[in-house]
Amino acid sequence: GMCQTNQTCQISKMLSSGVTDSSYAVDGTREVNFCTSDDYLTDMVLDHSTGEVYACGYEDWGLIPNAPIRQLVTFKLTPGGALDPGFGINGINYDGVVPDGLEYSFGMALLPGGKLLVSCSVIGSLVFVRYMPDGSRDSTFHGTGQFAALPLAIQPVGGMVVHNNRIYLAYQGSGFPADRIWVYCFDMNGELDLQYGTNGRAQFQHTTIIEPKDLAAAPDGGILVAGSVG
């Protein structure tokens, strides 16, 4: 499980019996402090083959002078809950996607070969960033490791799921009816899959979800979306 407290993110482990795994990290919990301002943890993935944990978030420096307002952060934990020194700098990777730091992450996926895909919002646009297993940018992904997929005025909410070589994201709907959310589908290069729905996006016809929180892929290839209503 993951949570955030004031200025600190935490990842905790529970045994299958329902009790805290005290052997994990420190008494079952690993605290990760990105910066001296506010830390926000947005998503986490587990490599089931190794037990390693990857997480993404962003640091928010608010009104601190001469500091990036927001900066994308990823980190990696060993199976025992320690920061992995082989990833980024001592287990943490800081990445200013744009010079002014106006970005935040909202989804992460583990790809074949240990690569990571992170989706983030950068000044109202959807951007995919892909990393190598050591946390460095994957230069085979559009040359720089990042790709601006869509200019969307509505910020993406909810997580991200990669299934059958497709990337799925959920957005809050706009216009009328505003309570119908959109699901977008992209290929693994970050391009809209125009064969999905209508020009790459589809909308639920009968739901009162107004803010999607997470997505999951069903065995039949369908996409499940959970969120808040009212």
Short mmCIF file of N, CA and C in Angstrom, two decimals, residues 120-128 147-154 169 171 184-186 190-192 199-201:
data_model
loop_
_atom_site.label_atom_id
_atom_site.label_comp_id
_atom_site.label_asym_id
_atom_site.label_seq_id
_atom_site.Cartn_x
_atom_site.Cartn_y
_atom_site.Cartn_z
N CYS A 120 2.06 12.09 -17.59
CA CYS A 120 2.00 13.30 -16.76
C CYS A 120 1.33 14.42 -17.53
N SER A 121 0.93 15.42 -16.80
CA SER A 121 0.31 16.61 -17.37
C SER A 121 1.34 17.74 -17.31
N VAL A 122 1.59 18.35 -18.46
CA VAL A 122 2.56 19.44 -18.56
C VAL A 122 1.87 20.64 -19.18
N ILE A 123 1.55 21.61 -18.33
CA ILE A 123 0.88 22.85 -18.79
C ILE A 123 -0.32 22.52 -19.67
N GLY A 124 -1.17 21.61 -19.20
CA GLY A 124 -2.41 21.30 -19.90
C GLY A 124 -2.28 20.29 -21.02
N SER A 125 -1.10 19.74 -21.25
CA SER A 125 -0.91 18.73 -22.29
C SER A 125 -0.55 17.39 -21.67
N LEU A 126 -0.99 16.33 -22.31
CA LEU A 126 -0.64 14.99 -21.89
C LEU A 126 0.73 14.63 -22.45
N VAL A 127 1.65 14.21 -21.60
CA VAL A 127 3.01 13.84 -22.01
C VAL A 127 3.33 12.46 -21.45
N PHE A 128 3.86 11.59 -22.31
CA PHE A 128 4.38 10.30 -21.88
C PHE A 128 5.89 10.41 -21.74
N PHE A 147 7.15 12.30 -25.08
CA PHE A 147 6.32 12.59 -26.24
C PHE A 147 5.05 13.28 -25.79
N ALA A 148 4.77 14.44 -26.37
CA ALA A 148 3.53 15.16 -26.08
C ALA A 148 2.42 14.56 -26.91
N ALA A 149 1.54 13.82 -26.26
CA ALA A 149 0.54 13.05 -26.99
C ALA A 149 -0.68 13.88 -27.36
N LEU A 150 -1.16 14.69 -26.42
CA LEU A 150 -2.40 15.43 -26.67
C LEU A 150 -2.38 16.77 -25.94
N PRO A 151 -2.86 17.83 -26.59
CA PRO A 151 -3.10 19.08 -25.86
C PRO A 151 -4.52 19.07 -25.29
N LEU A 152 -4.63 18.76 -24.02
CA LEU A 152 -5.95 18.63 -23.38
C LEU A 152 -6.10 19.68 -22.29
N ALA A 153 -7.12 20.48 -22.38
CA ALA A 153 -7.35 21.52 -21.38
C ALA A 153 -7.79 20.91 -20.05
N ILE A 154 -8.53 19.79 -20.10
CA ILE A 154 -8.99 19.12 -18.89
C ILE A 154 -7.87 18.23 -18.38
N LEU A 169 -6.12 5.67 -20.68
CA LEU A 169 -6.21 6.72 -19.67
C LEU A 169 -7.66 7.18 -19.57
N TYR A 171 -10.25 10.44 -18.54
CA TYR A 171 -10.35 11.88 -18.34
C TYR A 171 -11.76 12.23 -17.90
N TYR A 184 -9.35 7.21 -23.21
CA TYR A 184 -8.50 7.40 -24.38
C TYR A 184 -7.60 6.17 -24.55
N CYS A 185 -7.31 5.83 -25.81
CA CYS A 185 -6.47 4.69 -26.11
C CYS A 185 -5.32 5.14 -27.02
N PHE A 186 -4.09 4.72 -26.66
CA PHE A 186 -2.90 5.07 -27.42
C PHE A 186 -2.11 3.80 -27.74
N GLY A 190 2.71 6.21 -28.06
CA GLY A 190 2.03 7.39 -27.52
C GLY A 190 1.09 8.05 -28.48
N GLU A 191 0.88 7.45 -29.64
CA GLU A 191 -0.05 8.01 -30.64
C GLU A 191 -1.46 7.49 -30.38
N LEU A 192 -2.45 8.34 -30.60
CA LEU A 192 -3.83 7.90 -30.45
C LEU A 192 -4.14 6.73 -31.37
N ASN A 199 -12.19 8.07 -33.07
CA ASN A 199 -10.91 8.78 -33.20
C ASN A 199 -10.04 8.67 -31.94
N GLY A 200 -10.06 7.48 -31.34
CA GLY A 200 -9.16 7.22 -30.24
C GLY A 200 -9.74 7.41 -28.85
N ARG A 201 -10.99 7.75 -28.73
CA ARG A 201 -11.57 7.91 -27.41
C ARG A 201 -13.00 7.39 -27.40
#
